[in-house]
Amino acid sequence: MAQYLKTAKSDSQRAEDDARVRASVEATLKDIEARGDAAVRDLSEKFDNYSPESFRLTQGQIDALIAELSERELADIRFAQDQVRNFARIQRDSMQDVEVETLPGVILGHRNIPVQSVGCYVPGGKFPMVASAHMSVATASVAGVPRIIACTPPFRGRPNPAVIAAIHLGGAHEIYVMGGIQAVGAMAIGTQTIDPVHMLVGPGNAYVAEAKRQLYGRVGIDLFAGPTETMVIADDTVDEELCATDLLGQAEHGYNSPAVLLTTSRKLAQATLAEIDRLLAILPTAETARVSWEDYGEVIVCDDHDEMLALANDIASEHVQVMTDRDDWYLANMHSYGALFLGARTNVSNGDKVIGTNHTLPTRKAGRYTGGLWVGKFLKTHSYQKITTDAAAVMIGEYGSRLCMLEGFVGHAEQCNVRVRRYGGVNVPYGEAAPYRDAAE
């Protein structure tokens, strides 16, 4: 049976936190809907101490910000964006439109059509999340979305040049410097100066994630991507330095980022706890990472790999780093997670920043029913049908008539019957089911 050497906040404590966030978000979204731009400006002044003449950047402002970066910095951004675009194109190419004649004269098909407008949230208040621009904006561009707008908060009182460069190079058509609930609300609800979008995408803190949840239905969303989560699954093939480094590397995201170690080795578990203490004494972002680790960190010692697998699937963490003697076994058997990082040579930061897979991933057990953001999230698969012969219209119509009457839908049946009469010359009495045909007919 699994033994917990370190536990996190209880579910009840987390529920209390969630309730406070939910109430705050609900009130804020109502304010944005009622007052529009004025509410957005008040919220930006309150939370970001930022109130420019216009929240939307002009092309001149974008160019000036990009000019602050060195050629090497721009080259790094372009390299990472190329990897994301390349994998997104491969994924897009796997999604084919379909048209097939399923019966003589019966044509069925589907088309993959881009969402027509998308709002991309790019976090950046605590850390300038350059990579998030690639994941949402560039991927939407590959999907062919005709209107892509992006919002990112000011960083230290002004737009962050690297984030703005990534958003612009990714293909955004409009860039706004605003963060938090006000950004997500403005994009979804619309204001006097911002036309609402059809879909919201991108990660964010607990308030951003809750705002997306409350706005779902009014607009589409990619998934519930809240505070970062990470899990390390390890056995005695790796050491405590790797485990501790990988846990704290994600814990530094925010004050409520769960980090979990699953291991079959008590020795590794205890050594990792000690190594985390050592690293927290020297990590420059320890102020954040320590709070996350103390409140949301867990260390669980399991009897064997089967128990680790079962726990991992139940927790359904956003990031799952697997470092064992059977990494491919976990790949074959895990079914609930955001993304897998297999083997000691890779790590979550690779996926976060540069390797090419998308880093906007499901959190809070959402990996049980959805994967992460990818090019397919920006595409809607719409079906169509057409009948090209009189014989097919009659044959399908007769079946349809009888099946509609079986359910009591007379109006539905008449849609079928009128075709049977018109294209087959069969006199079906009004409001009755089409007759059966003999096999010889």
Coordinates of C-alpha atoms in Angstrom, one line a residue:
M1 CA 0.0 0.0 0.0
A2 CA 1.2 3.5 -0.9
Q3 CA 2.8 5.5 2.0
Y4 CA 2.8 9.3 2.0
L5 CA 6.1 10.7 3.3
K6 CA 4.7 14.2 2.6
T7 CA 1.1 15.3 2.0
A8 CA -0.5 18.4 0.5
K9 CA -3.4 20.6 1.4
S10 CA -6.6 18.6 1.9
D11 CA -9.4 18.6 -0.6
S12 CA -11.6 20.6 1.8
Q13 CA -8.9 23.3 2.1
R14 CA -8.6 23.5 -1.7
A15 CA -12.4 23.7 -2.0
E16 CA -12.4 26.8 0.2
D17 CA -9.8 28.4 -2.0
D18 CA -11.9 27.5 -5.1
A19 CA -15.0 29.1 -3.6
R20 CA -13.3 32.4 -2.9
V21 CA -11.9 32.5 -6.5
R22 CA -15.3 31.6 -8.0
A23 CA -17.1 34.4 -6.2
S24 CA -14.5 37.0 -7.2
V25 CA -14.5 36.0 -10.8
E26 CA -18.3 36.0 -11.1
A27 CA -18.5 39.6 -9.8
T28 CA -15.7 40.7 -12.0
L29 CA -17.2 39.3 -15.2
K30 CA -20.5 40.9 -14.4
D31 CA -18.7 44.3 -14.0
I32 CA -17.0 43.9 -17.4
E33 CA -20.3 43.0 -19.0
A34 CA -22.0 46.0 -17.5
R35 CA -19.3 48.7 -18.0
G36 CA -17.0 47.3 -20.7
D37 CA -13.8 49.3 -21.3
A38 CA -14.3 51.3 -18.1
A39 CA -14.3 48.2 -16.0
V40 CA -11.3 46.8 -17.9
R41 CA -9.3 50.0 -17.2
D42 CA -10.3 50.1 -13.5
L43 CA -9.2 46.4 -13.1
S44 CA -5.9 47.0 -14.9
E45 CA -5.1 50.0 -12.7
K46 CA -6.1 48.0 -9.6
F47 CA -4.2 44.8 -10.3
D48 CA -1.4 45.8 -12.7
N49 CA -1.0 49.6 -12.0
Y50 CA -1.2 50.0 -15.7
S51 CA -3.4 52.4 -17.6
P52 CA -2.1 53.3 -21.1
E53 CA -3.9 55.5 -23.6
S54 CA -4.9 52.3 -25.5
F55 CA -4.5 48.8 -24.4
R56 CA -4.1 47.7 -28.0
L57 CA -0.5 48.0 -29.3
T58 CA 0.0 49.8 -32.6
Q59 CA 2.4 48.4 -35.2
G60 CA 4.9 51.1 -34.4
Q61 CA 4.8 50.1 -30.7
I62 CA 5.2 46.4 -31.6
D63 CA 8.2 47.2 -33.9
A64 CA 9.9 49.3 -31.2
L65 CA 9.5 46.5 -28.6
I66 CA 10.9 43.9 -30.9
A67 CA 13.8 46.2 -31.7
E68 CA 14.8 46.0 -28.0
L69 CA 15.8 42.3 -28.4
S70 CA 19.1 41.1 -29.7
E71 CA 19.4 39.0 -32.9
R72 CA 20.3 36.0 -30.8
E73 CA 17.2 36.4 -28.6
L74 CA 15.0 36.7 -31.7
A75 CA 16.8 33.6 -33.2
D76 CA 15.9 31.6 -30.1
I77 CA 12.3 32.7 -30.2
R78 CA 12.1 31.8 -33.9
F79 CA 13.7 28.4 -33.3
A80 CA 11.2 27.4 -30.6
Q81 CA 8.3 28.7 -32.7
D82 CA 9.5 26.7 -35.7
Q83 CA 9.4 23.5 -33.7
V84 CA 5.9 24.2 -32.5
R85 CA 4.7 25.2 -36.0
N86 CA 6.3 22.1 -37.5
F87 CA 4.6 19.7 -35.1
A88 CA 1.3 21.5 -35.5
R89 CA 1.5 21.2 -39.3
I90 CA 2.2 17.5 -39.0
Q91 CA -0.9 17.2 -36.7
R92 CA -3.0 19.3 -39.1
D93 CA -2.0 17.1 -42.0
S94 CA -3.3 14.1 -40.1
M95 CA -6.8 15.6 -40.1
Q96 CA -8.3 15.0 -43.5
D97 CA -11.6 16.1 -45.0
V98 CA -13.8 13.1 -46.0
E99 CA -16.3 12.5 -48.7
V100 CA -17.6 9.0 -49.5
E101 CA -20.5 7.3 -51.3
T102 CA -21.9 5.0 -48.6
L103 CA -24.7 3.7 -50.7
P104 CA -25.5 4.3 -54.4
G105 CA -26.5 8.0 -54.7
V106 CA -25.8 8.8 -51.0
I107 CA -22.8 11.0 -50.3
L108 CA -21.6 11.7 -46.8
G109 CA -18.6 13.8 -45.7
H110 CA -17.1 16.1 -43.3
R111 CA -14.9 19.3 -43.4
N112 CA -12.5 20.6 -40.9
I113 CA -13.2 24.3 -40.6
P114 CA -11.2 26.8 -38.5
V115 CA -12.8 28.6 -35.6
Q116 CA -13.3 32.1 -37.0
S117 CA -11.9 34.2 -34.1
V118 CA -9.8 33.1 -31.1
G119 CA -8.6 35.0 -28.1
C120 CA -5.2 33.8 -26.8
Y121 CA -4.3 34.5 -23.2
V122 CA -0.5 34.7 -22.7
P123 CA 0.4 34.8 -19.0
G124 CA 3.2 37.1 -18.0
G125 CA 2.6 39.0 -14.7
K126 CA 5.0 37.0 -12.6
F127 CA 7.2 35.6 -15.4
P128 CA 7.1 36.7 -19.0
M129 CA 5.7 33.5 -20.6
V130 CA 7.2 33.8 -24.1
A131 CA 6.6 30.2 -24.9
S132 CA 2.8 30.4 -24.3
A133 CA 2.6 32.7 -27.4
H134 CA 3.9 29.9 -29.6
M135 CA 1.5 27.4 -28.1
S136 CA -1.6 29.4 -28.7
V137 CA -1.0 32.0 -31.3
A138 CA 1.3 30.1 -33.7
T139 CA -0.8 27.0 -33.4
A140 CA -4.0 28.9 -34.2
S141 CA -2.2 30.4 -37.2
V142 CA -1.3 26.9 -38.5
A143 CA -5.0 26.0 -38.1
G144 CA -6.0 28.9 -40.4
V145 CA -7.9 31.0 -37.8
P146 CA -8.7 34.2 -39.6
R147 CA -8.8 36.5 -36.5
I148 CA -6.3 35.9 -33.7
I149 CA -6.2 38.3 -30.8
A150 CA -3.8 38.0 -27.9
C151 CA -3.8 39.5 -24.4
T152 CA -0.8 39.5 -22.1
P153 CA -0.3 41.5 -18.8
P154 CA 2.3 44.1 -18.4
F155 CA 5.6 42.9 -16.9
R156 CA 7.1 45.3 -14.5
G157 CA 4.9 48.1 -15.7
R158 CA 5.3 47.7 -19.4
P159 CA 4.8 45.3 -22.3
N160 CA 7.5 42.6 -22.3
P161 CA 9.5 42.8 -25.5
A162 CA 10.1 39.1 -25.8
V163 CA 6.5 38.2 -25.2
I164 CA 5.3 40.8 -27.7
A165 CA 7.8 39.5 -30.3
A166 CA 6.6 35.9 -29.9
I167 CA 2.9 36.9 -30.2
H168 CA 3.6 39.0 -33.3
L169 CA 5.8 36.4 -35.0
G170 CA 3.2 33.8 -34.1
G171 CA 0.7 35.5 -36.2
A172 CA -1.6 37.6 -34.0
H173 CA -3.7 40.2 -35.7
E174 CA -4.4 42.2 -32.5
I175 CA -2.3 42.5 -29.4
Y176 CA -3.6 43.9 -26.1
V177 CA -1.5 44.5 -23.0
M178 CA -3.9 43.5 -20.2
G179 CA -4.0 40.5 -17.9
G180 CA -6.1 38.4 -15.6
I181 CA -9.9 38.2 -15.5
Q182 CA -10.2 41.5 -17.3
A183 CA -8.3 40.2 -20.4
V184 CA -10.3 37.0 -20.6
G185 CA -13.6 38.7 -19.9
A186 CA -12.9 41.4 -22.5
M187 CA -12.1 38.9 -25.2
A188 CA -15.1 36.7 -24.5
I189 CA -17.7 39.3 -23.7
G190 CA -16.4 42.2 -25.8
T191 CA -16.2 45.8 -24.9
Q192 CA -16.7 49.1 -26.8
T193 CA -13.3 48.7 -28.4
I194 CA -12.8 44.9 -28.5
D195 CA -15.0 42.7 -30.6
P196 CA -15.8 39.4 -28.8
V197 CA -14.2 36.2 -30.0
H198 CA -15.7 32.7 -30.5
M199 CA -13.1 30.8 -28.5
L200 CA -10.6 31.4 -25.6
V201 CA -7.4 29.5 -25.3
G202 CA -4.3 29.6 -23.1
P203 CA -3.1 28.8 -19.6
G204 CA -3.3 31.1 -16.6
N205 CA -3.6 31.3 -12.8
A206 CA -6.6 30.1 -10.8
Y207 CA -8.6 33.3 -11.6
V208 CA -8.0 33.0 -15.4
A209 CA -8.9 29.3 -15.3
E210 CA -12.1 30.0 -13.4
A211 CA -13.0 32.9 -15.7
K212 CA -12.7 30.5 -18.7
R213 CA -14.9 28.0 -16.9
Q214 CA -17.6 30.5 -16.2
L215 CA -17.5 31.8 -19.8
Y216 CA -17.7 28.4 -21.4
G217 CA -20.8 28.1 -23.4
R218 CA -20.8 31.8 -24.2
V219 CA -17.6 31.0 -26.0
G220 CA -15.6 27.8 -26.6
I221 CA -12.5 27.1 -24.6
D222 CA -9.6 24.9 -25.2
L223 CA -9.6 23.2 -21.8
F224 CA -9.3 24.0 -18.1
A225 CA -5.7 24.9 -17.8
G226 CA -5.1 26.2 -14.4
P227 CA -2.0 26.4 -12.1
T228 CA 0.8 24.1 -13.3
E229 CA 1.0 20.6 -12.0
T230 CA 3.9 18.2 -12.2
M231 CA 4.5 14.5 -11.3
V232 CA 7.7 12.6 -11.3
I233 CA 7.5 8.8 -11.5
A234 CA 10.9 7.3 -10.6
D235 CA 12.6 4.2 -9.4
D236 CA 16.1 3.6 -8.3
T237 CA 17.5 4.0 -11.8
V238 CA 17.7 7.8 -11.1
D239 CA 19.0 10.0 -8.3
E240 CA 17.5 12.6 -6.0
E241 CA 19.1 15.6 -7.9
L242 CA 17.1 14.8 -11.0
C243 CA 13.9 14.3 -9.1
A244 CA 14.2 17.3 -6.9
T245 CA 15.2 19.6 -9.8
D246 CA 12.2 18.4 -11.9
L247 CA 9.8 18.9 -9.0
L248 CA 10.9 22.4 -8.1
G249 CA 11.3 23.4 -11.8
Q250 CA 7.5 23.5 -12.0
A251 CA 6.7 24.5 -8.4
E252 CA 8.3 27.9 -9.1
H253 CA 5.4 28.7 -11.4
G254 CA 3.1 29.9 -8.6
Y255 CA 2.1 29.6 -5.1
N256 CA -0.4 26.7 -5.8
S257 CA 1.4 24.4 -8.2
P258 CA 1.1 20.8 -7.1
A259 CA 4.3 18.7 -7.4
V260 CA 4.2 15.0 -6.7
L261 CA 6.8 12.3 -6.5
L262 CA 5.8 8.7 -7.0
T263 CA 8.5 6.2 -6.4
T264 CA 9.1 2.5 -5.5
S265 CA 12.3 3.5 -3.6
R266 CA 12.0 4.8 0.0
K267 CA 15.7 5.7 -0.1
L268 CA 15.1 7.9 -3.2
A269 CA 12.0 9.5 -1.6
Q270 CA 13.9 10.5 1.5
A271 CA 16.9 11.6 -0.4
T272 CA 14.7 13.8 -2.7
L273 CA 13.1 15.4 0.3
A274 CA 16.5 16.4 1.6
E275 CA 17.7 17.5 -1.8
I276 CA 14.6 19.8 -2.2
D277 CA 15.5 21.5 1.1
R278 CA 19.1 22.0 -0.2
L279 CA 17.9 23.4 -3.5
L280 CA 15.4 25.7 -1.9
A281 CA 18.3 27.4 -0.1
I282 CA 19.9 28.4 -3.4
L283 CA 17.1 28.6 -5.9
P284 CA 16.5 32.3 -6.8
T285 CA 12.7 31.6 -7.2
A286 CA 12.5 29.8 -3.9
E287 CA 10.1 32.3 -2.4
T288 CA 7.4 31.0 -4.8
A289 CA 8.6 27.4 -5.1
R290 CA 8.8 26.9 -1.4
V291 CA 5.2 27.8 -0.8
S292 CA 4.0 25.5 -3.6
W293 CA 6.1 22.7 -2.3
E294 CA 5.0 23.2 1.4
D295 CA 1.3 23.4 0.5
Y296 CA 1.0 21.3 -2.6
G297 CA 4.0 18.9 -2.6
E298 CA 3.6 15.2 -2.1
V299 CA 6.0 12.3 -1.8
I300 CA 4.4 8.8 -2.2
V301 CA 6.2 5.5 -1.8
C302 CA 4.5 2.7 -3.7
D303 CA 5.0 -1.1 -3.5
D304 CA 5.6 -1.6 -7.2
H305 CA 5.1 -0.2 -10.7
D306 CA 1.5 -1.3 -10.9
E307 CA 0.6 0.7 -7.8
M308 CA 2.5 3.7 -9.2
L309 CA 0.6 3.4 -12.5
A310 CA -2.8 3.2 -10.8
L311 CA -2.0 6.3 -8.6
A312 CA -0.7 8.2 -11.6
N313 CA -3.8 7.6 -13.6
D314 CA -6.0 8.6 -10.7
I315 CA -4.1 11.9 -10.0
A316 CA -4.1 12.7 -13.8
S317 CA -1.3 15.3 -13.5
E318 CA -0.7 17.9 -16.1
H319 CA 3.0 17.0 -16.6
V320 CA 4.3 13.5 -15.9
Q321 CA 8.0 12.9 -15.9
V322 CA 8.8 9.2 -16.1
M323 CA 12.3 8.0 -15.2
T324 CA 12.2 4.2 -14.6
D325 CA 13.5 1.0 -16.1
R326 CA 10.3 0.7 -18.1
D327 CA 9.4 4.1 -19.5
D328 CA 7.7 2.7 -22.6
W329 CA 5.5 0.5 -20.4
Y330 CA 4.1 3.7 -18.8
L331 CA 3.6 5.1 -22.3
A332 CA 1.5 2.1 -23.2
N333 CA -0.5 1.9 -20.0
M334 CA -1.1 5.5 -18.8
H335 CA -4.4 6.9 -19.9
S336 CA -5.0 10.1 -17.8
Y337 CA -2.5 12.9 -18.0
G338 CA -1.6 16.1 -19.8
A339 CA 1.7 15.1 -21.4
L340 CA 4.4 12.5 -20.8
F341 CA 8.1 13.1 -20.6
L342 CA 9.8 9.8 -21.0
G343 CA 13.3 9.1 -19.7
A344 CA 15.9 11.1 -17.8
R345 CA 17.2 12.8 -21.0
T346 CA 14.0 14.9 -21.4
N347 CA 12.2 17.1 -19.0
V348 CA 9.1 19.2 -18.6
S349 CA 11.0 22.4 -19.5
N350 CA 11.7 21.0 -22.9
G351 CA 8.0 20.7 -23.5
D352 CA 7.3 24.0 -21.9
K353 CA 9.7 26.0 -24.1
V354 CA 11.1 24.5 -27.2
I355 CA 10.7 20.8 -28.2
G356 CA 7.5 21.3 -30.3
T357 CA 4.6 19.7 -28.4
N358 CA 2.1 22.1 -26.9
H359 CA 2.4 23.1 -23.3
T360 CA -1.2 24.2 -22.7
L361 CA -2.4 21.1 -20.9
P362 CA -5.3 19.8 -18.8
T363 CA -5.1 20.3 -15.0
R364 CA -7.2 19.3 -12.0
K365 CA -7.8 15.8 -13.4
A366 CA -9.2 17.1 -16.7
G367 CA -6.7 14.7 -18.4
R368 CA -9.3 12.0 -17.7
Y369 CA -11.4 13.4 -20.5
T370 CA -9.3 15.6 -22.7
G371 CA -5.8 16.1 -24.1
G372 CA -4.0 19.4 -24.3
L373 CA -4.2 22.3 -26.8
W374 CA -3.3 21.3 -30.3
V375 CA -4.1 22.4 -33.8
G376 CA -7.2 20.3 -33.8
K377 CA -8.7 22.4 -31.0
F378 CA -8.9 25.3 -33.4
L379 CA -10.8 23.2 -36.0
K380 CA -14.5 22.3 -36.1
T381 CA -15.4 19.1 -37.9
H382 CA -18.7 19.6 -39.7
S383 CA -20.5 16.9 -41.5
Y384 CA -22.6 17.1 -44.6
Q385 CA -24.8 14.9 -46.8
K386 CA -26.3 14.9 -50.2
I387 CA -28.4 12.5 -52.3
T388 CA -27.8 12.5 -56.0
T389 CA -30.4 10.1 -57.4
D390 CA -34.2 9.7 -57.2
A391 CA -33.8 6.0 -56.2
A392 CA -31.6 6.9 -53.3
A393 CA -34.0 9.7 -52.2
V394 CA -36.8 7.2 -52.2
M395 CA -35.0 4.4 -50.5
I396 CA -33.6 6.5 -47.6
G397 CA -36.9 8.4 -47.4
E398 CA -38.9 5.2 -46.9
Y399 CA -36.6 4.0 -44.0
G400 CA -36.6 7.5 -42.5
S401 CA -40.4 7.8 -42.7
R402 CA -41.0 4.6 -40.8
L403 CA -38.3 5.3 -38.2
C404 CA -39.8 8.8 -37.6
M405 CA -43.3 7.3 -37.1
L406 CA -41.8 4.7 -34.7
E407 CA -40.8 7.6 -32.5
G408 CA -44.0 9.5 -33.0
F409 CA -42.5 12.4 -35.0
V410 CA -45.1 13.0 -37.7
G411 CA -43.6 16.2 -39.0
H412 CA -40.2 14.5 -39.3
A413 CA -41.9 11.7 -41.2
E414 CA -43.5 14.1 -43.7
Q415 CA -40.1 15.5 -44.6
C416 CA -39.2 12.0 -45.8
N417 CA -42.7 11.3 -47.2
V418 CA -42.7 14.3 -49.5
R419 CA -39.5 13.1 -51.1
V420 CA -40.9 9.6 -51.5
R421 CA -44.0 11.0 -53.3
R422 CA -42.0 13.4 -55.4
Y423 CA -39.1 11.3 -56.5
G424 CA -40.6 7.9 -56.3
G425 CA -44.3 8.4 -57.3
V426 CA -45.4 6.5 -54.1
N427 CA -48.7 7.8 -52.7
V428 CA -47.9 7.8 -49.0
P429 CA -51.0 9.0 -47.1
Y430 CA -50.3 12.2 -45.1
G431 CA -49.1 11.5 -41.6
E432 CA -48.5 7.8 -42.2
A433 CA -45.4 5.7 -42.5
A434 CA -44.1 4.8 -45.9
P435 CA -45.0 1.2 -46.9
Y436 CA -42.6 -1.6 -46.8
R437 CA -41.4 -3.0 -50.2
D438 CA -41.2 -6.6 -51.1
A439 CA -37.7 -8.0 -51.5
A440 CA -38.3 -8.4 -55.3
E441 CA -38.9 -4.6 -55.6

